[in-house]
mmCIF file of C-alpha atoms in Angstrom:
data_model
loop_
_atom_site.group_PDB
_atom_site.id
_atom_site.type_symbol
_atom_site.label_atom_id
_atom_site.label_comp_id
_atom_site.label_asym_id
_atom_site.label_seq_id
_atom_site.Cartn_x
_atom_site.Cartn_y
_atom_site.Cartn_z
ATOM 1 C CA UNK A 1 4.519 12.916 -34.990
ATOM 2 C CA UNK A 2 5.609 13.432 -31.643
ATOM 3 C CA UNK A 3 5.464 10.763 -28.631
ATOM 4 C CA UNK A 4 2.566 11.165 -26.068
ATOM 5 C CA UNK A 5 3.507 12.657 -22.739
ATOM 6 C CA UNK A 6 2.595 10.688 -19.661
ATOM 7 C CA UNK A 7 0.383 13.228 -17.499
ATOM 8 C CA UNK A 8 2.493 13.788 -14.518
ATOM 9 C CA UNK A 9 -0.753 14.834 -12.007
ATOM 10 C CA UNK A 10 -2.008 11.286 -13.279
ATOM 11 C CA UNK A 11 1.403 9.337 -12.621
ATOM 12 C CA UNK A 12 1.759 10.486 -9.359
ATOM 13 C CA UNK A 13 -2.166 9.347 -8.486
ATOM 14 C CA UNK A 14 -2.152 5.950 -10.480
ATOM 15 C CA UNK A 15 -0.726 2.761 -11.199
ATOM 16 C CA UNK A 16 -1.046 0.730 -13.617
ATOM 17 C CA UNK A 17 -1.142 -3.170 -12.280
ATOM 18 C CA UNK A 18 0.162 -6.011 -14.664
ATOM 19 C CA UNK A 19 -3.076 -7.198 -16.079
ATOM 20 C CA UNK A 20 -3.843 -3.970 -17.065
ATOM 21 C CA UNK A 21 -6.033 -2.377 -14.730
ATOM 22 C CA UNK A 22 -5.099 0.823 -13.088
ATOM 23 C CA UNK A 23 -5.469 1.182 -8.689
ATOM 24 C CA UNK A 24 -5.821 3.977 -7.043
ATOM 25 C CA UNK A 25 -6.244 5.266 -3.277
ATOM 26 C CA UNK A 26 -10.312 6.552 -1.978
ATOM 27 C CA UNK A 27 -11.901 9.316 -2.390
ATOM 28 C CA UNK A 28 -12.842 11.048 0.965
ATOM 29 C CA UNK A 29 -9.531 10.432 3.257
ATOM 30 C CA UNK A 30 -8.232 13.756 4.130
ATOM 31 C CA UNK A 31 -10.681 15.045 6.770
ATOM 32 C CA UNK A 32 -13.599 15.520 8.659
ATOM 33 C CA UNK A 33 -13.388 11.627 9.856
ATOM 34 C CA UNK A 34 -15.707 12.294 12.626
ATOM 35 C CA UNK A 35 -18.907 12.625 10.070
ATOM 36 C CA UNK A 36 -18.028 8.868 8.595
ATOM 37 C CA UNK A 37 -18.862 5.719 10.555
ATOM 38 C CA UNK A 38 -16.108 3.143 11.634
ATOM 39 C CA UNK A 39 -16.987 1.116 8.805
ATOM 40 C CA UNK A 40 -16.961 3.842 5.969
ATOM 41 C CA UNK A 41 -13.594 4.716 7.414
ATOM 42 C CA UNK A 42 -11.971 1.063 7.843
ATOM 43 C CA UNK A 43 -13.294 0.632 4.222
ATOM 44 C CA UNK A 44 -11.603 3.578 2.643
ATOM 45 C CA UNK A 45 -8.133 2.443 3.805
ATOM 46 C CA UNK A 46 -5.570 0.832 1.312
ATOM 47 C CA UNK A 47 -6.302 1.343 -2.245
ATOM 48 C CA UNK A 48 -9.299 0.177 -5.158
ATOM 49 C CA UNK A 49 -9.251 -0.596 -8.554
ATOM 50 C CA UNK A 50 -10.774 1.956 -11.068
ATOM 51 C CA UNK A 51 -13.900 1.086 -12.896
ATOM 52 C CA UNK A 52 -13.658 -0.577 -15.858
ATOM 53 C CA UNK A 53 -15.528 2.614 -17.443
ATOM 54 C CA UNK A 54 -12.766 5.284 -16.309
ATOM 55 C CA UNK A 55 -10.219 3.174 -17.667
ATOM 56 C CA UNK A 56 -9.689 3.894 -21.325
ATOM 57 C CA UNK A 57 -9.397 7.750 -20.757
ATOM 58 C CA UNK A 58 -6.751 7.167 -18.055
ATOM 59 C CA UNK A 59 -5.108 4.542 -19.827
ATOM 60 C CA UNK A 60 -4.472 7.323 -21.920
ATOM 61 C CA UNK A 61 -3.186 9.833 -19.667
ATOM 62 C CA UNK A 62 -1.063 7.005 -18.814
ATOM 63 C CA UNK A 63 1.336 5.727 -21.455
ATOM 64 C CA UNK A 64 4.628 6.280 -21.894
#
């Protein structure tokens, strides 16, 4: 049987951190800042982790 392929889209998006988990950057950075308070924006910088319910499927799309 053939190895998995890592989904490239998902590579390039993702990483996986060394206790497993997978971070990602936010949702809602690319425009249209004006509509978003100073908080909403100051919170969206940097990255999150995903939720723990996401994280089989990408785990997935994922391995090498």
């Amino acid at each position: 049987m053939p190895k998995q392929k890592t989904n490239r889209a998902a590579a390039k998006r993702f990483k996986k951190t060394a206790n497993g988990g997978i971070k990602s950057a936010h949702a809602y950075t690319s425009h249209r800042f004006h509509g978003k308070t100073k908080k909403q924006r100051r919170q969206l910088r940097g990255t999150h982790m995903m939720d723990h319910t996401n994280l089989k499927t990408y785990k997935k799309l994922l391995s090498k």
